[in-house]
mmCIF file of C-alpha atoms and ligand atoms in Angstrom:
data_model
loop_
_atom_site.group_PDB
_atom_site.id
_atom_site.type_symbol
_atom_site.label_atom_id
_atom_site.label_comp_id
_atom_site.label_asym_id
_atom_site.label_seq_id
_atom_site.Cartn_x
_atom_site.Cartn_y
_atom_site.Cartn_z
ATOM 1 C CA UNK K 1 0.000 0.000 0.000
ATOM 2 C CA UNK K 2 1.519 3.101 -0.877
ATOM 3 C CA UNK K 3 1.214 6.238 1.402
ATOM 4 C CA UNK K 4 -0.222 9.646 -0.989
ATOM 5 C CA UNK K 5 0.165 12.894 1.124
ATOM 6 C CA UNK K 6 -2.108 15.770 -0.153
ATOM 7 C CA UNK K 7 -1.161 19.510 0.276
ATOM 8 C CA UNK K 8 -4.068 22.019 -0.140
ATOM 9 C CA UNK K 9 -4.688 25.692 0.685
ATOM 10 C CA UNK K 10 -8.295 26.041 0.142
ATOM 11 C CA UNK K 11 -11.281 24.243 -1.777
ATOM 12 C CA UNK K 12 -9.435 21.392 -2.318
ATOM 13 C CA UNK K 13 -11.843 20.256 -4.847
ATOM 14 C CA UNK K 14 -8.944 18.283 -7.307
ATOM 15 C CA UNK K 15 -7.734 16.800 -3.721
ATOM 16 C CA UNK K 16 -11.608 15.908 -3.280
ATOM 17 C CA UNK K 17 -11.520 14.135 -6.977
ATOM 18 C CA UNK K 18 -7.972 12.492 -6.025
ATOM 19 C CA UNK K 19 -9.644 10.835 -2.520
ATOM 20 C CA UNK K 20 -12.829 9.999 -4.495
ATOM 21 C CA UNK K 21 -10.793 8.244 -7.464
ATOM 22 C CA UNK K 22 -8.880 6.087 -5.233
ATOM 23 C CA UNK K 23 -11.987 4.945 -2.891
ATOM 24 C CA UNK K 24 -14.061 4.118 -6.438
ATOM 25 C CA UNK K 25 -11.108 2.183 -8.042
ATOM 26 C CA UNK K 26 -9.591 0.994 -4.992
ATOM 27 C CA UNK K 27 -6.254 1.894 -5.450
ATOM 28 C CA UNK K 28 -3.037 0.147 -3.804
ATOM 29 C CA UNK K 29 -2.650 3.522 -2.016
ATOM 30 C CA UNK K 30 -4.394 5.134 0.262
ATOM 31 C CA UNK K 31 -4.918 8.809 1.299
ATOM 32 C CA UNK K 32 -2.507 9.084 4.561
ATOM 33 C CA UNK K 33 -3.087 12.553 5.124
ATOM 34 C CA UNK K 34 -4.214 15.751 3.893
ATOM 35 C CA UNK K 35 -1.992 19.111 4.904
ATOM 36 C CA UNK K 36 -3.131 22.897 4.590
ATOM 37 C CA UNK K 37 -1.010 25.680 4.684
ATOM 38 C CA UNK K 38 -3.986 27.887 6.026
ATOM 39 C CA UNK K 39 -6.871 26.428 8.690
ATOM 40 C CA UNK K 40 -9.475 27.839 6.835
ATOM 41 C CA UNK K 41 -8.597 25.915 3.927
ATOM 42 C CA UNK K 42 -12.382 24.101 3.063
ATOM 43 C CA UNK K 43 -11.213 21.246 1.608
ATOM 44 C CA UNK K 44 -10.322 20.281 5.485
ATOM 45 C CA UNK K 45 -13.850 19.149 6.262
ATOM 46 C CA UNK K 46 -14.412 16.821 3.485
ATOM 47 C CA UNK K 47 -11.013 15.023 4.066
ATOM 48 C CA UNK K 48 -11.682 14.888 7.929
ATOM 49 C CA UNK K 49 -15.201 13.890 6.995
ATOM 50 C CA UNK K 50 -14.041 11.201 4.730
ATOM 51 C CA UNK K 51 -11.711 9.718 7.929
ATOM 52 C CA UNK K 52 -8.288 11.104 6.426
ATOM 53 C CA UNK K 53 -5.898 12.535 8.969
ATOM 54 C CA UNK K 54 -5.307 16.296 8.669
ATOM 55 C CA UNK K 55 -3.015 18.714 9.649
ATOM 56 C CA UNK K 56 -2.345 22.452 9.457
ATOM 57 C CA UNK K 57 1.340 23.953 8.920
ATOM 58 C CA UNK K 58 0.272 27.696 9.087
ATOM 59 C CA UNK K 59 3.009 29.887 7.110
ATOM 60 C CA UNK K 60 2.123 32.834 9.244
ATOM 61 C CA UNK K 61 3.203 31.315 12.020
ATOM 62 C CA UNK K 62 6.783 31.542 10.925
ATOM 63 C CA UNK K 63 9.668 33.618 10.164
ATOM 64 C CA UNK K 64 10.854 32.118 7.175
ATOM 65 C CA UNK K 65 10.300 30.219 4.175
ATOM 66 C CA UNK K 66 12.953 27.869 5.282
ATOM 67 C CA UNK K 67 11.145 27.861 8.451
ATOM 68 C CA UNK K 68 7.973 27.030 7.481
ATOM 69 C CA UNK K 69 8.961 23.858 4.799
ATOM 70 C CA UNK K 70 11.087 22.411 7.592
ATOM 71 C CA UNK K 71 8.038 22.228 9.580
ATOM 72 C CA UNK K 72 5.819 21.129 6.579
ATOM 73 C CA UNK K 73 8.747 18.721 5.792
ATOM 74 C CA UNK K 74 8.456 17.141 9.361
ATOM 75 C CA UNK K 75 4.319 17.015 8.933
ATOM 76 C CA UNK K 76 4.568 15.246 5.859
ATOM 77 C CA UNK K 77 6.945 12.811 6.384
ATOM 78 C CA UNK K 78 5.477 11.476 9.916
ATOM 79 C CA UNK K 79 3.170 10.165 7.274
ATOM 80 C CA UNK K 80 6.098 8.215 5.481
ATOM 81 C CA UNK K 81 4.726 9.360 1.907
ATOM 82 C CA UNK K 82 5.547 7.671 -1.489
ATOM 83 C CA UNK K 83 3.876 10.390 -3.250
ATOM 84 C CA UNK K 84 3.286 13.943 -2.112
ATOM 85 C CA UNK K 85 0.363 15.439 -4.163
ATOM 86 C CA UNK K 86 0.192 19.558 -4.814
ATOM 87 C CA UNK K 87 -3.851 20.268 -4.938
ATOM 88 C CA UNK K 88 -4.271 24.045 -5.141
ATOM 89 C CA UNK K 89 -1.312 24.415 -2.466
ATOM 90 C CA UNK K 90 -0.487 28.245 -2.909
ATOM 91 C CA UNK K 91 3.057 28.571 -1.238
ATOM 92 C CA UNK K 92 6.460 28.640 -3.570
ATOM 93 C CA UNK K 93 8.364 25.707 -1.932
ATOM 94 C CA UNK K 94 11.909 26.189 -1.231
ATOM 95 C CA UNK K 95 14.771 24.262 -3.511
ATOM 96 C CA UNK K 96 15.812 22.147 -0.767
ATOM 97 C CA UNK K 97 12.070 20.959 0.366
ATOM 98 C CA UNK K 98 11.793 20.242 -3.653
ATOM 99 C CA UNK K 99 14.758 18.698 -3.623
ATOM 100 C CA UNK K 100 14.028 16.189 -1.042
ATOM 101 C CA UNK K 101 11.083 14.795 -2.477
ATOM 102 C CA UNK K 102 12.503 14.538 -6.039
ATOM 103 C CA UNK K 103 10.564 12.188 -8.362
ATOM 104 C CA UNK K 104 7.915 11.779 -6.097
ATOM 105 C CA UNK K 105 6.179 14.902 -5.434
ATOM 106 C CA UNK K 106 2.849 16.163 -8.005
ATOM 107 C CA UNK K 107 1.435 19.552 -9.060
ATOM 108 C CA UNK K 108 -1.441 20.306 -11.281
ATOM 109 C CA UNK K 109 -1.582 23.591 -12.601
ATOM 110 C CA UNK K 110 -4.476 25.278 -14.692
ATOM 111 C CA UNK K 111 -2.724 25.793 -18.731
ATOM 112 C CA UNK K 112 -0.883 24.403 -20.396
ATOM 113 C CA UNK K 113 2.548 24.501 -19.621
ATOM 114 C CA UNK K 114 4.937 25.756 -20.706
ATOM 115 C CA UNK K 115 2.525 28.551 -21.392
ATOM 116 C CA UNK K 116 1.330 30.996 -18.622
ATOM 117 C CA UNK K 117 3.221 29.630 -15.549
ATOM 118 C CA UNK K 118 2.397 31.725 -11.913
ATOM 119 C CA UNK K 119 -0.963 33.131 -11.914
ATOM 120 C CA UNK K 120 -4.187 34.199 -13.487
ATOM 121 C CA UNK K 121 -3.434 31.765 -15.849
ATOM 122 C CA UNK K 122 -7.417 31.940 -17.040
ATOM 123 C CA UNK K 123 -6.964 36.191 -17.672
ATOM 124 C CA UNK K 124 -3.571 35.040 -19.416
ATOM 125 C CA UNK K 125 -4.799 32.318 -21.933
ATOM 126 C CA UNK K 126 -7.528 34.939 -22.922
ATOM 127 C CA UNK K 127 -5.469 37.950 -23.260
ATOM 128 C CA UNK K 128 -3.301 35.632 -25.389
ATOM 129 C CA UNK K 129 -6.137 35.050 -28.597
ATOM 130 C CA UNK K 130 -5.087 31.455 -27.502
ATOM 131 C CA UNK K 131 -7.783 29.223 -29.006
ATOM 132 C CA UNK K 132 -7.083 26.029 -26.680
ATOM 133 C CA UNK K 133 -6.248 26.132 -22.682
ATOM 134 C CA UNK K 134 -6.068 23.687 -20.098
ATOM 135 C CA UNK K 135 -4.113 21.802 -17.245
ATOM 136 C CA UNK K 136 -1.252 20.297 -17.142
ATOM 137 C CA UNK K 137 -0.081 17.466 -13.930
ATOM 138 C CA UNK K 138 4.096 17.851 -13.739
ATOM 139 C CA UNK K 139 6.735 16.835 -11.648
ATOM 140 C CA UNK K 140 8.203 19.599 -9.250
ATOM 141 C CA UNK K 141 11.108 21.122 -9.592
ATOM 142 C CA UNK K 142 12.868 24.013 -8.068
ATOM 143 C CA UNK K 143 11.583 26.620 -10.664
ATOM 144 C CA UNK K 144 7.745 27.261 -10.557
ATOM 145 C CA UNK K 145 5.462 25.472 -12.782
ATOM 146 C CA UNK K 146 8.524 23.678 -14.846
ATOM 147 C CA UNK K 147 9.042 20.253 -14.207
ATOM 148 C CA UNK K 148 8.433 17.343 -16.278
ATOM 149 C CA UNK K 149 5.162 16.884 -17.790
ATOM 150 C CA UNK K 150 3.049 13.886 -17.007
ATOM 151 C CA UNK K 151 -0.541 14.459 -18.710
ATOM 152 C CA UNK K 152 -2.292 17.612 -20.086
ATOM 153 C CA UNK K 153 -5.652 17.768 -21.055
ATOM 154 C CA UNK K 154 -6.782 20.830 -23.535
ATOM 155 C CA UNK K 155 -10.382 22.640 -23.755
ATOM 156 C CA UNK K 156 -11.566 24.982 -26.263
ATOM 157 C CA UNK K 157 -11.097 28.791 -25.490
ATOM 158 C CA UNK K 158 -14.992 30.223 -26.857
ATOM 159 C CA UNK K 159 -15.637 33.580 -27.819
ATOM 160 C CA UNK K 160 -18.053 34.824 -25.145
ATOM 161 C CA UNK K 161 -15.531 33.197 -22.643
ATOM 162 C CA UNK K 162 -14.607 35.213 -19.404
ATOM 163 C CA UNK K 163 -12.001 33.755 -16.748
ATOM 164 C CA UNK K 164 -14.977 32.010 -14.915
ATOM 165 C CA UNK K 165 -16.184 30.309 -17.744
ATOM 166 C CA UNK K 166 -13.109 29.215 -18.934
ATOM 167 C CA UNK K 167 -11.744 28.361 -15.394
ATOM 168 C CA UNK K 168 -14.991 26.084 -14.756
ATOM 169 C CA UNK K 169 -14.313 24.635 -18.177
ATOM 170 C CA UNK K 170 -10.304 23.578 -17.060
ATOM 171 C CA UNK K 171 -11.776 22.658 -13.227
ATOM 172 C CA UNK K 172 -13.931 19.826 -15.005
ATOM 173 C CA UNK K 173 -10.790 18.249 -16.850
ATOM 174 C CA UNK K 174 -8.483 18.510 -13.956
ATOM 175 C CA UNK K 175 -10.649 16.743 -11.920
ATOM 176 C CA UNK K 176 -10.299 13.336 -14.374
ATOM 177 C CA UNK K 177 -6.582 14.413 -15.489
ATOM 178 C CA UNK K 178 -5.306 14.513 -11.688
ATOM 179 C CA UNK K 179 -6.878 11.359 -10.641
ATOM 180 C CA UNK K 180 -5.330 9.782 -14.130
ATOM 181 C CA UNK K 181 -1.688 10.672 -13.585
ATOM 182 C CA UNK K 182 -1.473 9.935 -9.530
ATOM 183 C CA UNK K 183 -2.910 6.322 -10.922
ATOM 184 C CA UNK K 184 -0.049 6.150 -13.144
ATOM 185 C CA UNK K 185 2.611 6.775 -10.711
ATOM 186 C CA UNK K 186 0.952 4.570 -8.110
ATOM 187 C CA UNK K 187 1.247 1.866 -10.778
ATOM 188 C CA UNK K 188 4.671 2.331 -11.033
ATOM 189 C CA UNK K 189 4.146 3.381 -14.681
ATOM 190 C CA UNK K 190 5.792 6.826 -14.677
ATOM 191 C CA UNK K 191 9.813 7.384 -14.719
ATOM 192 C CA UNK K 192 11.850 10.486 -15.801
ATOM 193 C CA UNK K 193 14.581 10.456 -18.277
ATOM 194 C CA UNK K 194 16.442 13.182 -19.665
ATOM 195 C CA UNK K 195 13.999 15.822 -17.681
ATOM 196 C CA UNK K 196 10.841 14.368 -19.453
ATOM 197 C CA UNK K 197 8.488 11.888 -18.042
ATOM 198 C CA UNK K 198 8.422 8.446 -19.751
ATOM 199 C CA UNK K 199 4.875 6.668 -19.680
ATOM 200 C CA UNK K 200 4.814 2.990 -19.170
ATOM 201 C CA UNK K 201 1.830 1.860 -21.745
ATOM 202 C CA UNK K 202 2.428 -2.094 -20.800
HETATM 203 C C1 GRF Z 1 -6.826 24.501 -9.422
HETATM 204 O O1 GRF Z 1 -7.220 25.222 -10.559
HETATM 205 C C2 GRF Z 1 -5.403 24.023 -9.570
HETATM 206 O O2 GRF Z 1 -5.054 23.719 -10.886
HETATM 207 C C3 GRF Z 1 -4.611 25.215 -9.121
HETATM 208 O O3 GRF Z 1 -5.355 25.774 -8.059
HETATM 209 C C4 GRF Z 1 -6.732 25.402 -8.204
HETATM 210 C C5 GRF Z 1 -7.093 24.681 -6.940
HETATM 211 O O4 GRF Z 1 -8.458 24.339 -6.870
HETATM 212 N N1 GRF Z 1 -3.268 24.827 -8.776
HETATM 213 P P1 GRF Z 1 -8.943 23.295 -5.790
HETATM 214 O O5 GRF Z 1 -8.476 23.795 -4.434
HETATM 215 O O6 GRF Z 1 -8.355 21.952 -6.127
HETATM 216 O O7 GRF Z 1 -10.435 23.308 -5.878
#
């Protein structure tokens, strides 16, 4: 059984799709715990409601960044994670906390990278004339929104479109694309050479 820690800092509705995904296909994994940077963060109650341990790391509580992921660093791995799982987490991690969990740490983030990186990635794609947006699940590395790129999943960019529409249009695919590639690397099916992700299809 491998151990998935989830990181969230507010709706947490792709976590919600990750611990839905793995209850309805009974995954060898299981949800060990689900972390927020903020205790407001929603997505709290339905993890807590769904039996998951949870915990909060509060960033305002420290000095630091380094601070603050040596504390998160100590949260997560009391849980002994194979797989750490970015959901809407909204703190820049430090290269060393990246660093430790190389190769086994997720992020989903709403275009498609290697366009729009950071944020209002919605206002971006339609400033742009971009005719296709969408998601993309990578691998993190130390720079923001550049690792390795697991899955993407694209949705058409309509005329009357304004950054709720579209964002409500990405939010349905990134709900079935998260799910997908956490699957893959739970299966073992997902390894890294020369800085791009390999996909077993066996
Ligand atoms: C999602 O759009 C995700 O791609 C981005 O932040 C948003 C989080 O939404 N990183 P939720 O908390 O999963 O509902």
């Amino acid at each position: 059984m491998k151990n998935i820690v989830i990181l969230i800092s507010g709706r947490g509705s792709n976590m919600e799709a990750v611990v839905r995904a793995a209850q309805a296909e009974q995954w060898p994994a299981r949800i060990a715990a689900v972390i927020s940077n903020r205790a407001d963060a929603k997505g709290l109650a339905f993890a807590a409601d769904k039996g998951i341990a949870t915990a909060v790391v509060a960033n305002k509580d420290y000095a630091s960044r380094a601070e603050f992921d040596a504390a998160l660093r100590t949260a997560i791995d009391g849980f002994a994670p194979d797989l750490v799982v970015l959901a809407g987490f909204m703190r820049i991690l430090t290269a060393p906390f990246v660093e430790h969990y190389a190769g086994r740490m997720l992020n989903i983030h709403p275009s498609l990278l290697p366009h729009f990186p950071g944020l209002a990635t919605h206002e971006q794609a339609l400033a742009s004339g971009m005719r296709e947006h969408g998601a993309t699940v990578h691998f993190v590395t130390a720079e923001l929104d550049h690792g390795p790129v697991v899955a993407q999943a694209t949705v058409p960019v309509l005329p009357d479109d304004t950054a709720d529409t579209l964002s409500a249009r990405v939010l349905v695919q990134e709900h079935l694309l998260y799910p997908r590639a956490i699957r893959l690397f739970i299966d073992g099916k997902l390894s890294i050479e020369q800085g791009t992700v390999r996909v077993d299809t066996q």
